[in-house]
Amino acid sequence: MFDVTVVGGGPTGLMLAGELRLHGAHVVVLERDAEPPKVVRSLGLHVRSIEVMDQRGLLERFLEHGQRYKLGGYFAGINKPWPERMDTAHGYILGIPQTSTERLLAEHAAEAGADLRRGTELVGLSQDEDAVTADLADGTRLRSRYLVGCDGGRSTVRKLVGVGFPGEPTRHETLLGVMELAAAPEEVTAVMTEVRRTQLRFGAGPVGDGDGLYRVVVPAAGVTEDRAAPPTFEEFRQQLRATAGTDFGVHSPRWLSRFGDATRLAERYRVGRVLLAGDAAHIHPPLGGQGLNLGIQDAFNLGWKLAAELGGWAPDGLLDSYHTERHPVAADVLDNTRAQTALMALDPGPQAARRLLSELMDFEDVNRHLIEKITAVSVRYDFGEGHRLLGRRLRDVELRRGHLYGLMHRGRGLLLDQTGRLSVAGWTDRVDHVVDASAELDVPALLLRPDGHVAWVGDDQQELLTRLPRWFGAGMG
Ligand SMILES: Cc1cc2nc3c(=O)[nH]c(=O)nc-3n(C[C@H](O)[C@H](O)[C@H](O)COP(=O)(O)OP(=O)(O)OC[C@H]3O[C@@H](n4cnc5c(N)ncnc54)[C@H](O)[C@@H]3O)c2cc1C
C-alpha cells in the first residue's frame, strides 16, 4: 500500500510529490496523459514560488532555465514600474514556460524517489477508515492511506467525493496558440496597438529569437462545451481576421488551445482521507499569472502536514489547517482576478475606475500592496494575536554562516536562535536548532514551520515549549 496517491502530474501534483518524498512518504503520482504537455499555459514564477524553490534548494535549476525581469502591468495590465523595497531577497518575476517548470519538478520528484506513472487515469475512488482505493481506467486498483486530487479544474477526484465548486461560469473564451507569422514585426505591433484600444483579449508576442514564431491570443467566437478540445487552425485564423482585420499570414502552428474565464472555489479542501489542491480546488482567469503559483504554494502547505500525519506526530487539527489556511488565500486570488477582469472592461465606468487605480498606483505603498498580493508575499495565516511576523512567511536573510533558506532544504521545522539560550530538546527529530545571527533580523529567535511561516517569535524557553506542540506534536521523552 502507498502512503499517498497523487492524482495529476501537473505542477501542483509534482511539487506535492517532491515535498512528501522529503519526509520519506511512499508516493505514487498518476498522470492521465502519456506524454508531457506541449501547450504552454503559465509563463512564469512569482516571488513566493521563487522563494519556495530556494527553500528546497531547487532555485539554481529554475534560474538556469528562466529569465529574471521586473515587469510592470502585473495588475489588470496597468503599467507601473516595479515597486522599491519589496520584502524579499527575490524581487523579480522568473520567466519560465510551464512546460519547463513541470519538467524540473518531475525530475526533482523522480530523483527524490516518487513513482510517476504516465498514461494512468483515475476513474473511481472509495475510502474507508484506513485507506483510499483508487480505480484506474485499466481496471486495476491501488490503495493508499491518503489521496490528493491535483487533477486540474475539471477534477475527477473533486466530483467523485462530491465537493461543490460554486462560482461563475465561463463567459468569455479565448484561443491561444504558438505559430509563425509572415507579417513584419512592425506591422504586427502596429495592428496590435490599434486593436488593443478596444479588445484587450488580443495579443501577439514573439517567442524565441525573432524567427517569426509568436504566441497569439484572440477571443473565440463563442463558448464551447469542451474546452479540452483544441480549436482548428482555420477557426484560429477566422478569429484573427474577425478581431484584427488580418490573419498576419499565420502558418505552421506548433500547438493550439482554448481557455475560459470561469471563477470557482471548492467548498472543502478535505473529505476524510481525500484532499484537493491546485486547479482542482480553485480556478480563475489567468490575469496576473497566479494559478500555477497558487497550486505550488498549496502543495508546499500540504506536504509536511500530510507527512506529519503519516509519521504519526501530527497534532490534532494539523491536517485540517490546510483548508483553514489555504481556502482564504485562494478566495483572495479569485477576488483579485474578478477585480482585474472588471477593470479591463471597456465601458466608461470600469475605464474610469481603471484611471483612478492607475493614479493610486503612483503611490509606492499602493503599488507595493498590489504586487505583494499578486506575488503572495503578503499571505499571512491566522495563528492568533502576536508579533507582526507571526503567520507570515519570512524572507530569506543573510546569516553569519550562510543564509536562512539554505537551512530549510530538508523541509523540517527550524528554530533560528540569536540568543544561544534556547532548546528544542524533545523535537530534534522534527525541528532543527540553529544558533546564528543576522543583521537583518531584529528579533531574538524565531520558530519556522517547514513551509517557512513564522510559528513563534521570542526569547522565552517556557513560551517556546507551549508553541512547539501546536505545530510539531508531542515532544519525545
Ligand atoms: C492561458 C493561460 C495562461 C496561464 N498563465 C499562468 C501564469 O502566467 N502563471 C500562473 O501561475 N498560472 C497561469 N495559468 C494557470 C496555470 O496554468 C494552472 O493554474 C496550473 O496548470 C494548475 O496546475 P495543476 O497542477 O493544479 O493542474 P493542471 O496543470 O491542470 O494539471 C492537472 C493534471 O492532472 C491530470 N489529470 C486530470 N484528470 C486526471 C485523472 N482522472 N487521472 C490522472 N490524471 C489526471 C492532467 O492530465 C494534468 O496533467 C495560466 C492558465 C492559462 C489557461
mmCIF file with all atom_site columns, C-alpha atoms in Angstrom, residues 137-212:
data_model
loop_
_atom_site.group_PDB
_atom_site.id
_atom_site.type_symbol
_atom_site.label_atom_id
_atom_site.label_alt_id
_atom_site.label_comp_id
_atom_site.label_asym_id
_atom_site.label_entity_id
_atom_site.label_seq_id
_atom_site.pdbx_PDB_ins_code
_atom_site.Cartn_x
_atom_site.Cartn_y
_atom_site.Cartn_z
_atom_site.occupancy
_atom_site.B_iso_or_equiv
_atom_site.pdbx_formal_charge
_atom_site.auth_seq_id
_atom_site.auth_comp_id
_atom_site.auth_asym_id
_atom_site.auth_atom_id
_atom_site.pdbx_PDB_model_num
ATOM 1  C CA . ALA A 1 137 ? -9.037  3.168  -16.250 1.00 0.00 ? 137 ALA A CA 1
ATOM 2  C CA . ASP A 1 138 ? -7.152  -0.075 -16.997 1.00 0.00 ? 138 ASP A CA 1
ATOM 3  C CA . GLY A 1 139 ? -9.339  -1.884 -14.456 1.00 0.00 ? 139 GLY A CA 1
ATOM 4  C CA . THR A 1 140 ? -6.666  -2.144 -11.741 1.00 0.00 ? 140 THR A CA 1
ATOM 5  C CA . ARG A 1 141 ? -6.932  -0.745 -8.215  1.00 0.00 ? 141 ARG A CA 1
ATOM 6  C CA . LEU A 1 142 ? -4.478  0.956  -5.973  1.00 0.00 ? 142 LEU A CA 1
ATOM 7  C CA . ARG A 1 143 ? -4.696  1.524  -2.232  1.00 0.00 ? 143 ARG A CA 1
ATOM 8  C CA . SER A 1 144 ? -3.066  4.299  -0.236  1.00 0.00 ? 144 SER A CA 1
ATOM 9  C CA . ARG A 1 145 ? -3.533  5.933  3.148   1.00 0.00 ? 145 ARG A CA 1
ATOM 10 C CA . TYR A 1 146 ? -4.337  9.314  1.575   1.00 0.00 ? 146 TYR A CA 1
ATOM 11 C CA . LEU A 1 147 ? -5.199  10.542 -1.898  1.00 0.00 ? 147 LEU A CA 1
ATOM 12 C CA . VAL A 1 148 ? -4.750  14.100 -3.173  1.00 0.00 ? 148 VAL A CA 1
ATOM 13 C CA . GLY A 1 149 ? -6.636  15.342 -6.227  1.00 0.00 ? 149 GLY A CA 1
ATOM 14 C CA . CYS A 1 150 ? -4.240  17.593 -8.155  1.00 0.00 ? 150 CYS A CA 1
ATOM 15 C CA . ASP A 1 151 ? -6.102  16.775 -11.341 1.00 0.00 ? 151 ASP A CA 1
ATOM 16 C CA . GLY A 1 152 ? -6.903  20.263 -12.592 1.00 0.00 ? 152 GLY A CA 1
ATOM 17 C CA . GLY A 1 153 ? -10.024 22.408 -12.953 1.00 0.00 ? 153 GLY A CA 1
ATOM 18 C CA . ARG A 1 154 ? -12.242 19.564 -14.187 1.00 0.00 ? 154 ARG A CA 1
ATOM 19 C CA . SER A 1 155 ? -11.059 17.383 -11.309 1.00 0.00 ? 155 SER A CA 1
ATOM 20 C CA . THR A 1 156 ? -12.490 13.871 -11.324 1.00 0.00 ? 156 THR A CA 1
ATOM 21 C CA . VAL A 1 157 ? -11.461 13.491 -7.685  1.00 0.00 ? 157 VAL A CA 1
ATOM 22 C CA . ARG A 1 158 ? -13.434 16.576 -6.624  1.00 0.00 ? 158 ARG A CA 1
ATOM 23 C CA . LYS A 1 159 ? -16.519 15.282 -8.428  1.00 0.00 ? 159 LYS A CA 1
ATOM 24 C CA . LEU A 1 160 ? -16.158 11.758 -7.032  1.00 0.00 ? 160 LEU A CA 1
ATOM 25 C CA . VAL A 1 161 ? -16.044 12.989 -3.431  1.00 0.00 ? 161 VAL A CA 1
ATOM 26 C CA . GLY A 1 162 ? -18.973 15.319 -4.103  1.00 0.00 ? 162 GLY A CA 1
ATOM 27 C CA . VAL A 1 163 ? -17.327 18.620 -3.227  1.00 0.00 ? 163 VAL A CA 1
ATOM 28 C CA . GLY A 1 164 ? -19.229 21.640 -4.571  1.00 0.00 ? 164 GLY A CA 1
ATOM 29 C CA . PHE A 1 165 ? -17.431 24.073 -6.858  1.00 0.00 ? 165 PHE A CA 1
ATOM 30 C CA . PRO A 1 166 ? -19.517 27.242 -6.700  1.00 0.00 ? 166 PRO A CA 1
ATOM 31 C CA . GLY A 1 167 ? -18.665 30.405 -8.618  1.00 0.00 ? 167 GLY A CA 1
ATOM 32 C CA . GLU A 1 168 ? -19.160 31.970 -12.012 1.00 0.00 ? 168 GLU A CA 1
ATOM 33 C CA . PRO A 1 169 ? -19.145 30.013 -15.297 1.00 0.00 ? 169 PRO A CA 1
ATOM 34 C CA . THR A 1 170 ? -17.066 30.911 -18.336 1.00 0.00 ? 170 THR A CA 1
ATOM 35 C CA . ARG A 1 171 ? -18.492 33.937 -20.076 1.00 0.00 ? 171 ARG A CA 1
ATOM 36 C CA . HIS A 1 172 ? -15.640 34.599 -22.479 1.00 0.00 ? 172 HIS A CA 1
ATOM 37 C CA . GLU A 1 173 ? -13.476 32.066 -24.205 1.00 0.00 ? 173 GLU A CA 1
ATOM 38 C CA . THR A 1 174 ? -10.031 32.849 -25.617 1.00 0.00 ? 174 THR A CA 1
ATOM 39 C CA . LEU A 1 175 ? -7.931  30.988 -28.175 1.00 0.00 ? 175 LEU A CA 1
ATOM 40 C CA . LEU A 1 176 ? -4.204  30.609 -27.517 1.00 0.00 ? 176 LEU A CA 1
ATOM 41 C CA . GLY A 1 177 ? -1.514  29.166 -29.744 1.00 0.00 ? 177 GLY A CA 1
ATOM 42 C CA . VAL A 1 178 ? 2.037   29.335 -30.999 1.00 0.00 ? 178 VAL A CA 1
ATOM 43 C CA . MET A 1 179 ? 2.502   29.783 -34.746 1.00 0.00 ? 179 MET A CA 1
ATOM 44 C CA . GLU A 1 180 ? 4.592   31.543 -37.364 1.00 0.00 ? 180 GLU A CA 1
ATOM 45 C CA . LEU A 1 181 ? 3.527   34.967 -38.670 1.00 0.00 ? 181 LEU A CA 1
ATOM 46 C CA . ALA A 1 182 ? 4.535   36.044 -42.184 1.00 0.00 ? 182 ALA A CA 1
ATOM 47 C CA . ALA A 1 183 ? 3.818   39.731 -41.428 1.00 0.00 ? 183 ALA A CA 1
ATOM 48 C CA . ALA A 1 184 ? 6.720   42.033 -40.480 1.00 0.00 ? 184 ALA A CA 1
ATOM 49 C CA . PRO A 1 185 ? 7.157   42.653 -36.724 1.00 0.00 ? 185 PRO A CA 1
ATOM 50 C CA . GLU A 1 186 ? 6.391   46.385 -37.211 1.00 0.00 ? 186 GLU A CA 1
ATOM 51 C CA . GLU A 1 187 ? 3.047   45.538 -38.823 1.00 0.00 ? 187 GLU A CA 1
ATOM 52 C CA . VAL A 1 188 ? 2.183   43.104 -36.018 1.00 0.00 ? 188 VAL A CA 1
ATOM 53 C CA . THR A 1 189 ? 2.984   45.756 -33.386 1.00 0.00 ? 189 THR A CA 1
ATOM 54 C CA . ALA A 1 190 ? 1.017   48.469 -35.197 1.00 0.00 ? 190 ALA A CA 1
ATOM 55 C CA . VAL A 1 191 ? -2.091  46.300 -35.607 1.00 0.00 ? 191 VAL A CA 1
ATOM 56 C CA . MET A 1 192 ? -1.849  45.069 -32.025 1.00 0.00 ? 192 MET A CA 1
ATOM 57 C CA . THR A 1 193 ? -1.633  48.599 -30.626 1.00 0.00 ? 193 THR A CA 1
ATOM 58 C CA . GLU A 1 194 ? -4.682  49.642 -32.607 1.00 0.00 ? 194 GLU A CA 1
ATOM 59 C CA . VAL A 1 195 ? -6.816  46.574 -31.825 1.00 0.00 ? 195 VAL A CA 1
ATOM 60 C CA . ARG A 1 196 ? -5.982  46.601 -28.114 1.00 0.00 ? 196 ARG A CA 1
ATOM 61 C CA . ARG A 1 197 ? -7.637  50.004 -27.777 1.00 0.00 ? 197 ARG A CA 1
ATOM 62 C CA . THR A 1 198 ? -10.944 48.138 -27.910 1.00 0.00 ? 198 THR A CA 1
ATOM 63 C CA . GLN A 1 199 ? -10.061 44.463 -27.346 1.00 0.00 ? 199 GLN A CA 1
ATOM 64 C CA . LEU A 1 200 ? -7.682  43.570 -24.510 1.00 0.00 ? 200 LEU A CA 1
ATOM 65 C CA . ARG A 1 201 ? -8.019  39.810 -25.115 1.00 0.00 ? 201 ARG A CA 1
ATOM 66 C CA . PHE A 1 202 ? -5.998  40.096 -28.311 1.00 0.00 ? 202 PHE A CA 1
ATOM 67 C CA . GLY A 1 203 ? -2.209  39.959 -28.419 1.00 0.00 ? 203 GLY A CA 1
ATOM 68 C CA . ALA A 1 204 ? 0.805   38.535 -30.256 1.00 0.00 ? 204 ALA A CA 1
ATOM 69 C CA . GLY A 1 205 ? 4.235   38.305 -28.649 1.00 0.00 ? 205 GLY A CA 1
ATOM 70 C CA . PRO A 1 206 ? 7.397   36.874 -30.216 1.00 0.00 ? 206 PRO A CA 1
ATOM 71 C CA . VAL A 1 207 ? 8.636   33.553 -28.858 1.00 0.00 ? 207 VAL A CA 1
ATOM 72 C CA . GLY A 1 208 ? 12.335  32.771 -29.243 1.00 0.00 ? 208 GLY A CA 1
ATOM 73 C CA . ASP A 1 209 ? 14.833  34.737 -31.292 1.00 0.00 ? 209 ASP A CA 1
ATOM 74 C CA . GLY A 1 210 ? 12.908  36.657 -33.904 1.00 0.00 ? 210 GLY A CA 1
ATOM 75 C CA . ASP A 1 211 ? 12.340  33.724 -36.269 1.00 0.00 ? 211 ASP A CA 1
ATOM 76 C CA . GLY A 1 212 ? 8.719   34.724 -36.831 1.00 0.00 ? 212 GLY A CA 1
#
